[in-house]
JSON list of C-alpha atoms in Angstrom, two decimals:
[
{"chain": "A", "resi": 6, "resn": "UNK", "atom": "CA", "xyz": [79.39, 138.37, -33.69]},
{"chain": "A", "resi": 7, "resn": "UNK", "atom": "CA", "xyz": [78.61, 139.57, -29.89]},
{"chain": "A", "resi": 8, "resn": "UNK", "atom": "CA", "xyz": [80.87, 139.46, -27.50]},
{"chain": "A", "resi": 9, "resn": "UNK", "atom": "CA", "xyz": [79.73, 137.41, -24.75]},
{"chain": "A", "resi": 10, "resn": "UNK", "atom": "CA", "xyz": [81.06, 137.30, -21.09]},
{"chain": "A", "resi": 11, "resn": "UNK", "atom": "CA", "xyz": [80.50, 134.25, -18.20]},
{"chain": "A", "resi": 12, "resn": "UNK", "atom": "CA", "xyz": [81.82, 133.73, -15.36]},
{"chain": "A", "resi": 13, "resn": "UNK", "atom": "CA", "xyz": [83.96, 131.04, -15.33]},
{"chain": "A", "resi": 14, "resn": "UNK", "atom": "CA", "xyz": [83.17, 128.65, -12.98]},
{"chain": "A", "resi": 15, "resn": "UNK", "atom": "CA", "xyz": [79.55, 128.52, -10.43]},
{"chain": "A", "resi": 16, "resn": "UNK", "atom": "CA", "xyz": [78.31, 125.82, -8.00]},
{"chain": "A", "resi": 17, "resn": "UNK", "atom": "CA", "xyz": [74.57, 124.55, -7.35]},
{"chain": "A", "resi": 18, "resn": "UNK", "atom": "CA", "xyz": [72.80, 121.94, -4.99]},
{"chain": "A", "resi": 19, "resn": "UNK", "atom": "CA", "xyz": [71.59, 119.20, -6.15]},
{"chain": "A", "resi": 20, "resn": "UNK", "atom": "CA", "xyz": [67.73, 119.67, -7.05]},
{"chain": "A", "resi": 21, "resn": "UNK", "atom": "CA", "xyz": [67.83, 123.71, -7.22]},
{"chain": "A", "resi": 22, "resn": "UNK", "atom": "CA", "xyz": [67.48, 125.90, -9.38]},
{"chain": "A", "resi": 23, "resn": "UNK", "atom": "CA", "xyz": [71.14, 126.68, -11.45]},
{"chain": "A", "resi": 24, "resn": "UNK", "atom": "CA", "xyz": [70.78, 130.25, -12.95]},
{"chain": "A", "resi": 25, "resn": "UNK", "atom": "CA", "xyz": [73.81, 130.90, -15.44]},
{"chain": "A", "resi": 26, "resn": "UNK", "atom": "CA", "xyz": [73.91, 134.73, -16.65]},
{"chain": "A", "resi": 27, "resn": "UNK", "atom": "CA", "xyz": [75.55, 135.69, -19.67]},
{"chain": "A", "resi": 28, "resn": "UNK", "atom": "CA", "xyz": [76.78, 139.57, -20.94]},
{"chain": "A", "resi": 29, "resn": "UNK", "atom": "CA", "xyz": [76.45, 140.15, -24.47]},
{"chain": "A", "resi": 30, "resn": "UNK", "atom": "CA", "xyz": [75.93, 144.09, -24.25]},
{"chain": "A", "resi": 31, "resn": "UNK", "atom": "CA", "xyz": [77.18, 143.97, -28.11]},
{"chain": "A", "resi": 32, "resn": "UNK", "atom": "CA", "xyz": [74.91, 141.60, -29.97]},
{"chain": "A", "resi": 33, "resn": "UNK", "atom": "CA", "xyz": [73.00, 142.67, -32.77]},
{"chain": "A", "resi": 34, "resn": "UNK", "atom": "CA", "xyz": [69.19, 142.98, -33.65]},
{"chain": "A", "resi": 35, "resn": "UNK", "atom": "CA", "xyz": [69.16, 139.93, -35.48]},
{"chain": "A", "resi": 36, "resn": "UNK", "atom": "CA", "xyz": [71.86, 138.10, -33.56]},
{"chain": "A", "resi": 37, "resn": "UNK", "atom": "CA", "xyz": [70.15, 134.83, -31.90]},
{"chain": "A", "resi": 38, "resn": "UNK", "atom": "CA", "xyz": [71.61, 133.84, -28.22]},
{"chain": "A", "resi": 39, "resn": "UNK", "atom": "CA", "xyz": [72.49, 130.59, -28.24]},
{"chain": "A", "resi": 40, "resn": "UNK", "atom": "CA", "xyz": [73.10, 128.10, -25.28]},
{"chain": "A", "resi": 41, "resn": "UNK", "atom": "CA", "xyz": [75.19, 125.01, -25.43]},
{"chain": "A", "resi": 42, "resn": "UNK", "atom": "CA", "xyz": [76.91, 122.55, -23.15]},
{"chain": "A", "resi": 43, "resn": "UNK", "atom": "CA", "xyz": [79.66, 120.73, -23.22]},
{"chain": "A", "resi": 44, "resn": "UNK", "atom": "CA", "xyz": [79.44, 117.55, -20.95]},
{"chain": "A", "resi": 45, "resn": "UNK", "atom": "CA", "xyz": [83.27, 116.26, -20.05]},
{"chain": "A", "resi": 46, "resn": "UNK", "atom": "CA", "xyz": [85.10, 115.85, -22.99]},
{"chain": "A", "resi": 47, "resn": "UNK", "atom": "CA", "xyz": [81.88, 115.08, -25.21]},
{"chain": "A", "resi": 48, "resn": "UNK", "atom": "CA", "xyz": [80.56, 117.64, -28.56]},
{"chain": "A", "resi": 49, "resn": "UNK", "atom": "CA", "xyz": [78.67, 120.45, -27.47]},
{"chain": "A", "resi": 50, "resn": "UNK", "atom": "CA", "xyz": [75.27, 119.56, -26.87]},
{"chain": "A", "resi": 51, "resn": "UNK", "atom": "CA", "xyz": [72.63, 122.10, -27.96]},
{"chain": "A", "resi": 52, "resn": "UNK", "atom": "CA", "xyz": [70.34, 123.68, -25.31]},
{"chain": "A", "resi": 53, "resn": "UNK", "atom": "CA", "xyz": [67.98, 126.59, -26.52]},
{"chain": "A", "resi": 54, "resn": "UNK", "atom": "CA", "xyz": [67.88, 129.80, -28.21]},
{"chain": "A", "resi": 55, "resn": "UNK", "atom": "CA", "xyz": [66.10, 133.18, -28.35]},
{"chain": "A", "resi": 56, "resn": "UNK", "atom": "CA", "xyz": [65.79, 135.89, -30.01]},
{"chain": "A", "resi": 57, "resn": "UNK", "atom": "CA", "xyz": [63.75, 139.00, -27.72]},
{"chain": "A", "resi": 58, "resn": "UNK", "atom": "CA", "xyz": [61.25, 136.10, -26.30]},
{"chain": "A", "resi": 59, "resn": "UNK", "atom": "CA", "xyz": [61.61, 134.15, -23.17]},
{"chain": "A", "resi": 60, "resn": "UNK", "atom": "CA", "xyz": [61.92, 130.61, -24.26]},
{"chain": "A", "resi": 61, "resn": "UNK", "atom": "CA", "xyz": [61.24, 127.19, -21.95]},
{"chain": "A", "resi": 62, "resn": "UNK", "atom": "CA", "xyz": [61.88, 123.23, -23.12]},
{"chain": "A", "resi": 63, "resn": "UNK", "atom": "CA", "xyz": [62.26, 120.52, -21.85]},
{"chain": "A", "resi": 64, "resn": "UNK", "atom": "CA", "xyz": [65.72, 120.87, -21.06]},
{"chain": "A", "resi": 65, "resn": "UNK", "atom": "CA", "xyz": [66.14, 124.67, -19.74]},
{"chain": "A", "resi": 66, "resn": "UNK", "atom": "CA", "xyz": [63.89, 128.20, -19.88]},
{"chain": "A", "resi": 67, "resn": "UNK", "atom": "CA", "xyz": [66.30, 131.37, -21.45]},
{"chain": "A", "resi": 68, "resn": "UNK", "atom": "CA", "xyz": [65.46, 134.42, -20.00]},
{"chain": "A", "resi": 69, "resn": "UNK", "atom": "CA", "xyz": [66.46, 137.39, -21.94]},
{"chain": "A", "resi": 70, "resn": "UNK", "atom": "CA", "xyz": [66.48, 141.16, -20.69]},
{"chain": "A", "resi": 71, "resn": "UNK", "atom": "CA", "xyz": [64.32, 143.64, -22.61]},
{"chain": "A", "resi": 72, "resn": "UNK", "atom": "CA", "xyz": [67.25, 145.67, -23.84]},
{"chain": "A", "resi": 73, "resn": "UNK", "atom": "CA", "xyz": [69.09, 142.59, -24.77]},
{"chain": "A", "resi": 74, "resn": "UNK", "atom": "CA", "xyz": [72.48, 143.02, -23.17]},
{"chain": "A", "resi": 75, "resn": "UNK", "atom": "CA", "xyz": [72.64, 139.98, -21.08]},
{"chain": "A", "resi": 76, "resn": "UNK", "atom": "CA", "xyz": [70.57, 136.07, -20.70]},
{"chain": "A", "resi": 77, "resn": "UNK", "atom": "CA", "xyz": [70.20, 133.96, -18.37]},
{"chain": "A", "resi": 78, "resn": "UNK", "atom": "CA", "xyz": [69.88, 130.46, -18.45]},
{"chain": "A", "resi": 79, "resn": "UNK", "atom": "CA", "xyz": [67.84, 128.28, -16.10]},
{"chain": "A", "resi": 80, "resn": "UNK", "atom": "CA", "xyz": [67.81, 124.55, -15.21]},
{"chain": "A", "resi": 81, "resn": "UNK", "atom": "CA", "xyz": [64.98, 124.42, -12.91]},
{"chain": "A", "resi": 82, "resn": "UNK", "atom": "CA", "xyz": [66.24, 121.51, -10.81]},
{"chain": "A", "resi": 83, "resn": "UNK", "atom": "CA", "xyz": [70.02, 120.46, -11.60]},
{"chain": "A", "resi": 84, "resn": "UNK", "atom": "CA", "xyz": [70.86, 116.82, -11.20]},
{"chain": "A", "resi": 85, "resn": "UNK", "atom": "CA", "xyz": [74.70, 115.56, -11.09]},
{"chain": "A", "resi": 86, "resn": "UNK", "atom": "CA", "xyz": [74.33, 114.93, -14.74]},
{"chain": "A", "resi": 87, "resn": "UNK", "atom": "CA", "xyz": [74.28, 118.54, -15.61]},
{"chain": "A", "resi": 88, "resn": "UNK", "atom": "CA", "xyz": [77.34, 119.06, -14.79]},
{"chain": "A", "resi": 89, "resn": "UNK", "atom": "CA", "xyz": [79.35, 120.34, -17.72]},
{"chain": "A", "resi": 90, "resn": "UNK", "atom": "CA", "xyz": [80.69, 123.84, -19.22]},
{"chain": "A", "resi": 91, "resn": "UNK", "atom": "CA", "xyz": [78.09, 125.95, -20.64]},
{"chain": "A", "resi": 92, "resn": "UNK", "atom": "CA", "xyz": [78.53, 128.30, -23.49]},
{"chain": "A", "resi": 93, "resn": "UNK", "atom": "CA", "xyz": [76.37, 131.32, -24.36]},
{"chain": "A", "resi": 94, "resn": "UNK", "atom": "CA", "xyz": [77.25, 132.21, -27.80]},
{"chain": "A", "resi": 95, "resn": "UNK", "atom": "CA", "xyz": [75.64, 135.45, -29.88]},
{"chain": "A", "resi": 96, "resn": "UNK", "atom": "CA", "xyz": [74.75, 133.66, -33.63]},
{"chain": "A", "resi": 97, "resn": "UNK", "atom": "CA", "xyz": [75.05, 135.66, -36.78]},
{"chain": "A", "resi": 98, "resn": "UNK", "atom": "CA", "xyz": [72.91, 135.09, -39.76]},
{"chain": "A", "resi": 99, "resn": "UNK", "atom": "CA", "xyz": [76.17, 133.22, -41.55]},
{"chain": "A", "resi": 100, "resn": "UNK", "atom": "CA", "xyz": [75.49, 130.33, -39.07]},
{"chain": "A", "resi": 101, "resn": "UNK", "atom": "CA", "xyz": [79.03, 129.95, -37.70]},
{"chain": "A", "resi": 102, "resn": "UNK", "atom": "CA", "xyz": [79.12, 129.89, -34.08]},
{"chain": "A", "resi": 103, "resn": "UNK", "atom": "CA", "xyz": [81.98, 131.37, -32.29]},
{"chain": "A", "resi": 104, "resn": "UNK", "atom": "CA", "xyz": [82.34, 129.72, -28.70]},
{"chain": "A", "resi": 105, "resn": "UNK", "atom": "CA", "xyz": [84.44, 131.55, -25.60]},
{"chain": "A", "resi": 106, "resn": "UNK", "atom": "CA", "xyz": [85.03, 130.32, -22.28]},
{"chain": "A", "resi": 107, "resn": "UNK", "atom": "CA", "xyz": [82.23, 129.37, -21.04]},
{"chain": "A", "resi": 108, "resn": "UNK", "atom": "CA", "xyz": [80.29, 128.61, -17.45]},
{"chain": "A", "resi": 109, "resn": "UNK", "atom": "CA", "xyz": [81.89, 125.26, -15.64]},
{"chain": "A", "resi": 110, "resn": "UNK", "atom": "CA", "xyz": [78.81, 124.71, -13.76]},
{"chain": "A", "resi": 111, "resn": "UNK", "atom": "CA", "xyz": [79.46, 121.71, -10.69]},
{"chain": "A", "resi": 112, "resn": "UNK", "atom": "CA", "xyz": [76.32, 119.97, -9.24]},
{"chain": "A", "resi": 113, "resn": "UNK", "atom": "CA", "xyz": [77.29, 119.03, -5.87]},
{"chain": "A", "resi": 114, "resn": "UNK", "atom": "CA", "xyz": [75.32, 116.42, -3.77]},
{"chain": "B", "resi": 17, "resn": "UNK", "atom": "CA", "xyz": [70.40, 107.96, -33.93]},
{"chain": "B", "resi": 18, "resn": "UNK", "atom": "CA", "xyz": [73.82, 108.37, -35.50]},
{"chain": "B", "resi": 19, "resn": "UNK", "atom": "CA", "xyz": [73.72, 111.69, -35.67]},
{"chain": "B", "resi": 20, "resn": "UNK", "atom": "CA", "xyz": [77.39, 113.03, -36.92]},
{"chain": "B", "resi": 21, "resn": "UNK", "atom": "CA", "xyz": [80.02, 110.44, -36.75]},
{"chain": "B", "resi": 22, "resn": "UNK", "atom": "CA", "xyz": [83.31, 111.45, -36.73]},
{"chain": "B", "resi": 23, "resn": "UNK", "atom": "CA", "xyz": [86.48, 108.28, -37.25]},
{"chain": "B", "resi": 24, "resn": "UNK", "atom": "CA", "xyz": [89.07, 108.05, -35.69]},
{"chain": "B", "resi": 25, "resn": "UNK", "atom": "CA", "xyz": [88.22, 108.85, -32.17]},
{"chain": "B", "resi": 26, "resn": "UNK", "atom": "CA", "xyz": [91.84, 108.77, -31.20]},
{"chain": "B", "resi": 27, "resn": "UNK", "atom": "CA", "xyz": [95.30, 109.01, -32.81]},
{"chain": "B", "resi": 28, "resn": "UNK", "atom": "CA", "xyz": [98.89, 109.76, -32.21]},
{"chain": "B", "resi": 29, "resn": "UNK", "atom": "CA", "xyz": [101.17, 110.84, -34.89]},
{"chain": "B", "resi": 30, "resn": "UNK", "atom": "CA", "xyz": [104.71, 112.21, -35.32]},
{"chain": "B", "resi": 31, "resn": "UNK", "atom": "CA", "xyz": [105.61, 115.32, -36.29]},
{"chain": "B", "resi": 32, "resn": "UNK", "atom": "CA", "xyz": [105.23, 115.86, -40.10]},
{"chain": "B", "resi": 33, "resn": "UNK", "atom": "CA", "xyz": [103.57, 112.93, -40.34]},
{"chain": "B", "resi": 34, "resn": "UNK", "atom": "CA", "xyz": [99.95, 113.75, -42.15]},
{"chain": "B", "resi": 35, "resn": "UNK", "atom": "CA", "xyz": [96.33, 112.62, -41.49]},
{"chain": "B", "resi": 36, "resn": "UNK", "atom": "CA", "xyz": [92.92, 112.84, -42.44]},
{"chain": "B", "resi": 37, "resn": "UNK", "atom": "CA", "xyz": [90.22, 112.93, -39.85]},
{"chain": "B", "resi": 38, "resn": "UNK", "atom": "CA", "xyz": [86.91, 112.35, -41.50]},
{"chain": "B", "resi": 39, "resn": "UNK", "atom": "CA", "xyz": [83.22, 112.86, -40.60]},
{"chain": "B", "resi": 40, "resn": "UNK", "atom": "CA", "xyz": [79.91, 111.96, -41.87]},
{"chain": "B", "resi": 41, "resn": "UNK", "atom": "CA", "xyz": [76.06, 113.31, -40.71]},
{"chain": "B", "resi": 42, "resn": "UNK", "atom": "CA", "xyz": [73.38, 111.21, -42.06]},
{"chain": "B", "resi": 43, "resn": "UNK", "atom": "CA", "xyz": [70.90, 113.98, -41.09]},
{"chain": "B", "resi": 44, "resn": "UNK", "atom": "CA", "xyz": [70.91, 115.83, -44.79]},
{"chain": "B", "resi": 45, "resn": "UNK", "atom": "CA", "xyz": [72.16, 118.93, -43.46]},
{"chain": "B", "resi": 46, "resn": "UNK", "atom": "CA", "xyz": [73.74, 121.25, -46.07]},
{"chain": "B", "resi": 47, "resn": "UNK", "atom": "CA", "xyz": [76.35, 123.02, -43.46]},
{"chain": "B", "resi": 48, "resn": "UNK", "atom": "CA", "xyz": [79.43, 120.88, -41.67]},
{"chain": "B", "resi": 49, "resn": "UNK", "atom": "CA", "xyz": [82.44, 122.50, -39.71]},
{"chain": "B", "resi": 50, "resn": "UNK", "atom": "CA", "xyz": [85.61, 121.67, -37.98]},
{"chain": "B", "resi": 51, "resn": "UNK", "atom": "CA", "xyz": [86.47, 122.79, -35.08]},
{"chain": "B", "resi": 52, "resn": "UNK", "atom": "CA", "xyz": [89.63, 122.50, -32.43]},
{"chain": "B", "resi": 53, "resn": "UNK", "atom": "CA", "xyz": [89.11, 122.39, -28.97]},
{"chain": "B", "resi": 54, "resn": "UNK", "atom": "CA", "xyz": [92.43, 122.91, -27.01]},
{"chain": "B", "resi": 55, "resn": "UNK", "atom": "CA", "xyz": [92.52, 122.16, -22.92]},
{"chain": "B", "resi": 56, "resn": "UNK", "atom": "CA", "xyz": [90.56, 124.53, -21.25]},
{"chain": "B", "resi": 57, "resn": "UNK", "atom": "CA", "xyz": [89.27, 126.84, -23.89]},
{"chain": "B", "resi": 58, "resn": "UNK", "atom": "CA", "xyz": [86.44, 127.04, -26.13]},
{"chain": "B", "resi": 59, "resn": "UNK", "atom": "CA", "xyz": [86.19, 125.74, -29.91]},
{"chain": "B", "resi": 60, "resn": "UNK", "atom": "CA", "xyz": [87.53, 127.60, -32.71]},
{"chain": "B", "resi": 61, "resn": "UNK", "atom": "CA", "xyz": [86.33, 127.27, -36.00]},
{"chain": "B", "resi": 62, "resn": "UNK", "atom": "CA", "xyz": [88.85, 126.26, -38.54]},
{"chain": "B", "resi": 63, "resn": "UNK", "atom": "CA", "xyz": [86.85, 125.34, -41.77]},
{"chain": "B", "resi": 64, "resn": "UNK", "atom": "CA", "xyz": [83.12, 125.38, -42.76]},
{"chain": "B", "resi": 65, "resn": "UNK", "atom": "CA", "xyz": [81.37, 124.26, -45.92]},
{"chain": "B", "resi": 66, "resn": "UNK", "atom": "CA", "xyz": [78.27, 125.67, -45.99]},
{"chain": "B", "resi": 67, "resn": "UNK", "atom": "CA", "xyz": [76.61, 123.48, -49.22]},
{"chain": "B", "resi": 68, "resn": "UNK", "atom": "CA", "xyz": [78.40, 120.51, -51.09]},
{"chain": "B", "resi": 69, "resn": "UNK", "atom": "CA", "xyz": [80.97, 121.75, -53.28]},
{"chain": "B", "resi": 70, "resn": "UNK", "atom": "CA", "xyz": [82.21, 124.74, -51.18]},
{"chain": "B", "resi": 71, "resn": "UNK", "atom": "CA", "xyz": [84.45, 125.33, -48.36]},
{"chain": "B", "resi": 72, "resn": "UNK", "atom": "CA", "xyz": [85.71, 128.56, -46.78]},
{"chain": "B", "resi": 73, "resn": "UNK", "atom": "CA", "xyz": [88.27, 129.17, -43.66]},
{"chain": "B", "resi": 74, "resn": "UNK", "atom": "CA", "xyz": [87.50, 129.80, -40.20]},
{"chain": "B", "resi": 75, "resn": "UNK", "atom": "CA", "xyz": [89.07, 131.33, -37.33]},
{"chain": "B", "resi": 76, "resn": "UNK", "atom": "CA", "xyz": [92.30, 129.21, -37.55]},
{"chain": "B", "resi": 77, "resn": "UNK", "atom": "CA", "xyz": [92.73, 127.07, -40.95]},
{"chain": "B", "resi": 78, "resn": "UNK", "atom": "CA", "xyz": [96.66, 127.42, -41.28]},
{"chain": "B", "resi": 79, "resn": "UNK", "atom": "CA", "xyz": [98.03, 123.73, -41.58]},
{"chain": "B", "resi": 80, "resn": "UNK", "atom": "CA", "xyz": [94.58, 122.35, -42.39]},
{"chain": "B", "resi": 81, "resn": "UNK", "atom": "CA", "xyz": [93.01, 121.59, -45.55]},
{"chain": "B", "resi": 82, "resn": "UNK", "atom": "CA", "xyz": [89.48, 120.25, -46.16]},
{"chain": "B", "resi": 83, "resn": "UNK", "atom": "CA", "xyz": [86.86, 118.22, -48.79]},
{"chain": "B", "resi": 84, "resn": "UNK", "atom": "CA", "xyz": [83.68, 118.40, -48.67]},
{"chain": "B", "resi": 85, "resn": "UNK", "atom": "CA", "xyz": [83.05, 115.31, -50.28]},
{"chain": "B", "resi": 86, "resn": "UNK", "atom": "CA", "xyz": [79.54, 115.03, -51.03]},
{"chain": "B", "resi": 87, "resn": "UNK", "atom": "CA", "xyz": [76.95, 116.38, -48.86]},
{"chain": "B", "resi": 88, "resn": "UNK", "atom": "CA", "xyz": [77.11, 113.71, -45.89]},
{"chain": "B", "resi": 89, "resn": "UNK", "atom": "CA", "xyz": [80.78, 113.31, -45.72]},
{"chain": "B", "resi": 90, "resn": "UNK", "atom": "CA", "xyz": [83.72, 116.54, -45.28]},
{"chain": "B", "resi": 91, "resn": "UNK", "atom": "CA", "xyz": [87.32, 115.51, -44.09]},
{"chain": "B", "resi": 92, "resn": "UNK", "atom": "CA", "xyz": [89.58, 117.46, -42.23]},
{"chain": "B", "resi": 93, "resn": "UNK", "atom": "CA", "xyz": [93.55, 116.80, -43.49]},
{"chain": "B", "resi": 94, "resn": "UNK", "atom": "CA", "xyz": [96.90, 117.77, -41.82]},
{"chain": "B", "resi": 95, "resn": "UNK", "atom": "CA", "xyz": [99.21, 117.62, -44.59]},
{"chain": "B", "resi": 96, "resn": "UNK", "atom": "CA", "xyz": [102.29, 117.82, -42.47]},
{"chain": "B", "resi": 97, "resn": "UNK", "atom": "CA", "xyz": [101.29, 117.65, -38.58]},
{"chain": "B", "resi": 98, "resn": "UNK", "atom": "CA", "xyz": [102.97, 120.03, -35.87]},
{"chain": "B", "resi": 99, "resn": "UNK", "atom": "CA", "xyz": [103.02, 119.92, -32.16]},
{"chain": "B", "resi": 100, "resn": "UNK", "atom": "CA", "xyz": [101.17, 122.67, -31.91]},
{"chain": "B", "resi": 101, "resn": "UNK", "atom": "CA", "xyz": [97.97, 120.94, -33.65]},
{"chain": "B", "resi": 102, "resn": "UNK", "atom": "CA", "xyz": [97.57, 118.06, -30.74]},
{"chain": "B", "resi": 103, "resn": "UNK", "atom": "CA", "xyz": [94.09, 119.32, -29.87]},
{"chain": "B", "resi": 104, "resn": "UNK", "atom": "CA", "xyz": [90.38, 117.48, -30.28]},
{"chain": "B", "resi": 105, "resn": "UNK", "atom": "CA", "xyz": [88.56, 118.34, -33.03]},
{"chain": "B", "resi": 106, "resn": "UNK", "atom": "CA", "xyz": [84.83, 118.15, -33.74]},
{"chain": "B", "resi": 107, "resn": "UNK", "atom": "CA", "xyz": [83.12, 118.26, -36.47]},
{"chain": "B", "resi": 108, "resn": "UNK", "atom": "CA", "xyz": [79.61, 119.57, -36.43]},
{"chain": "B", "resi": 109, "resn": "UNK", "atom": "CA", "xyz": [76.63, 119.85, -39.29]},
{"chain": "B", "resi": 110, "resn": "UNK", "atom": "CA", "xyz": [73.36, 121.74, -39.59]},
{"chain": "B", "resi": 111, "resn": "UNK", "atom": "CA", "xyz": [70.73, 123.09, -41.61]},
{"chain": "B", "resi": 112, "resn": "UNK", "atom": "CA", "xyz": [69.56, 126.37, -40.78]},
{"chain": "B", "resi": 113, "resn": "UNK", "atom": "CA", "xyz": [70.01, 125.80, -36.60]},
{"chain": "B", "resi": 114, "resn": "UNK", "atom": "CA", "xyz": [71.60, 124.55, -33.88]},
{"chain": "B", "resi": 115, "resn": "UNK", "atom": "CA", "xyz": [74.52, 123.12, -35.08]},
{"chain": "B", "resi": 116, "resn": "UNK", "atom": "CA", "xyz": [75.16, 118.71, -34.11]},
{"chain": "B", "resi": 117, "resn": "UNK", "atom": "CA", "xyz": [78.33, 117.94, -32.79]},
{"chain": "B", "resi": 118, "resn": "UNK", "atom": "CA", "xyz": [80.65, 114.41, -32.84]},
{"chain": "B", "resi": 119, "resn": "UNK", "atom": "CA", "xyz": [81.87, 113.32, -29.96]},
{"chain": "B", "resi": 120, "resn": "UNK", "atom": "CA", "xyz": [85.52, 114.43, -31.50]},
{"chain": "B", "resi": 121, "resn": "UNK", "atom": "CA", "xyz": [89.05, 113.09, -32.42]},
{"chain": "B", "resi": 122, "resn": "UNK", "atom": "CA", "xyz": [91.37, 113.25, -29.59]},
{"chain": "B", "resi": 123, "resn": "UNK", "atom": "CA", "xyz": [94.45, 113.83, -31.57]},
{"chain": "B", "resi": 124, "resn": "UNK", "atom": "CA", "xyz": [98.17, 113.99, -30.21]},
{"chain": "B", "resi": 125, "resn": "UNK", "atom": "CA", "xyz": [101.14, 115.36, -32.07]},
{"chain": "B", "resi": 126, "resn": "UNK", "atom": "CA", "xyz": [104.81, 113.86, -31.01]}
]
């Protein structure tokens, strides 16, 4: 599985833009990067995914660099409710995920 | 939208006392997991069944055992509970990807 590095903690206003990078200067060609969150003390919450592609839904877009080596994930306009800790996790083909420390993202008013 | 249901959502036990923490997806996934989430870190994986009838361990399955009972329903037991296992655990399922979380069993070891 690839390595992935966060920072641990980042702030955003209310209605902007939260960009959340990730590192994974390790993952494999057919290693998936995976976003979740985990709101409070709730289960992680699936986000999106991608493999080379940038990928949008309804709940975040995933921008991925061309070499690969690092992601970053975008709410477009936070809310309070986003606030959680948000994991970027490279996903091997034996579909266990391996979670580290994550992103505490705070929403402030 | 049940989702995976995990029972009970909280519990307190003495040491050596055992447990079994059980969860159930009603979304026909083949895959479940348990995992333990311990304050402030991330979730490690401690068993996985990937199809009824198999298990295999995780990152951390010392002091755990598991059944994967039939395909909806796989049970996490602490045969002789430690200190060192208060933690939440969550169970998750899925079928090729993502993976669906519970909302976890806050358990506490005295």
């Amino acid at each position: 599985d690839a390595k992935t590095t966060q920072p641990p903690s980042m702030d955003c206003a209310e209605g902007r833009a939260a960009n959340l990078p990730c590192n994974h200067s390790t993952i494999s060609g057919n290693e998936y990067v995976y976003w979740y969150r985990q709101i409070h003390s709730q289960g992680p919450q699936y986000i999106i995914h991608g493999l080379k592609n940038n990928e949008t839904n309804e709940m975040a877009s995933l921008i991925i660099t061309e070499d690969r080596k690092s992601s970053t994930l975008i709410l477009p306009h936070a809310t309070l409710r986003d606030t959680a800790v948000y994991y970027c996790i490279g996903f091997n083909a034996g579909n266990m995920l391996t979670f580290g420390g994550g992103t505490r993202l705070m929403v402030k008013p | 939208n049940a989702g995976v249901t995990q029972t009970p959502k909280f519990q307190v036990l003495k040491t050596g006392q055992s447990m079994t923490l059980q969860c159930a997806q009603d979304m026909n996934h083949n895959s479940m997991y348990w995992y333990r989430q311990d304050p402030g870190m991330g979730l490690r994986l401690i068993y996985y069944s990937a199809s009824e009838g198999t298990t295999d361990k995780g990152e951390v399955p010392n002091g755990y055992n598991v059944s994967r009972l039939n395909k909806r329903e796989f049970s996490l037991r602490l045969e002789s509970a430690a200190p060192s296992q208060t933690s939440v655990y969550f169970c998750a399922s899925s079928d090729t990807r993502p993976q669906h979380f519970g909302d976890g069993t806050r358990l506490s070891i005295l």
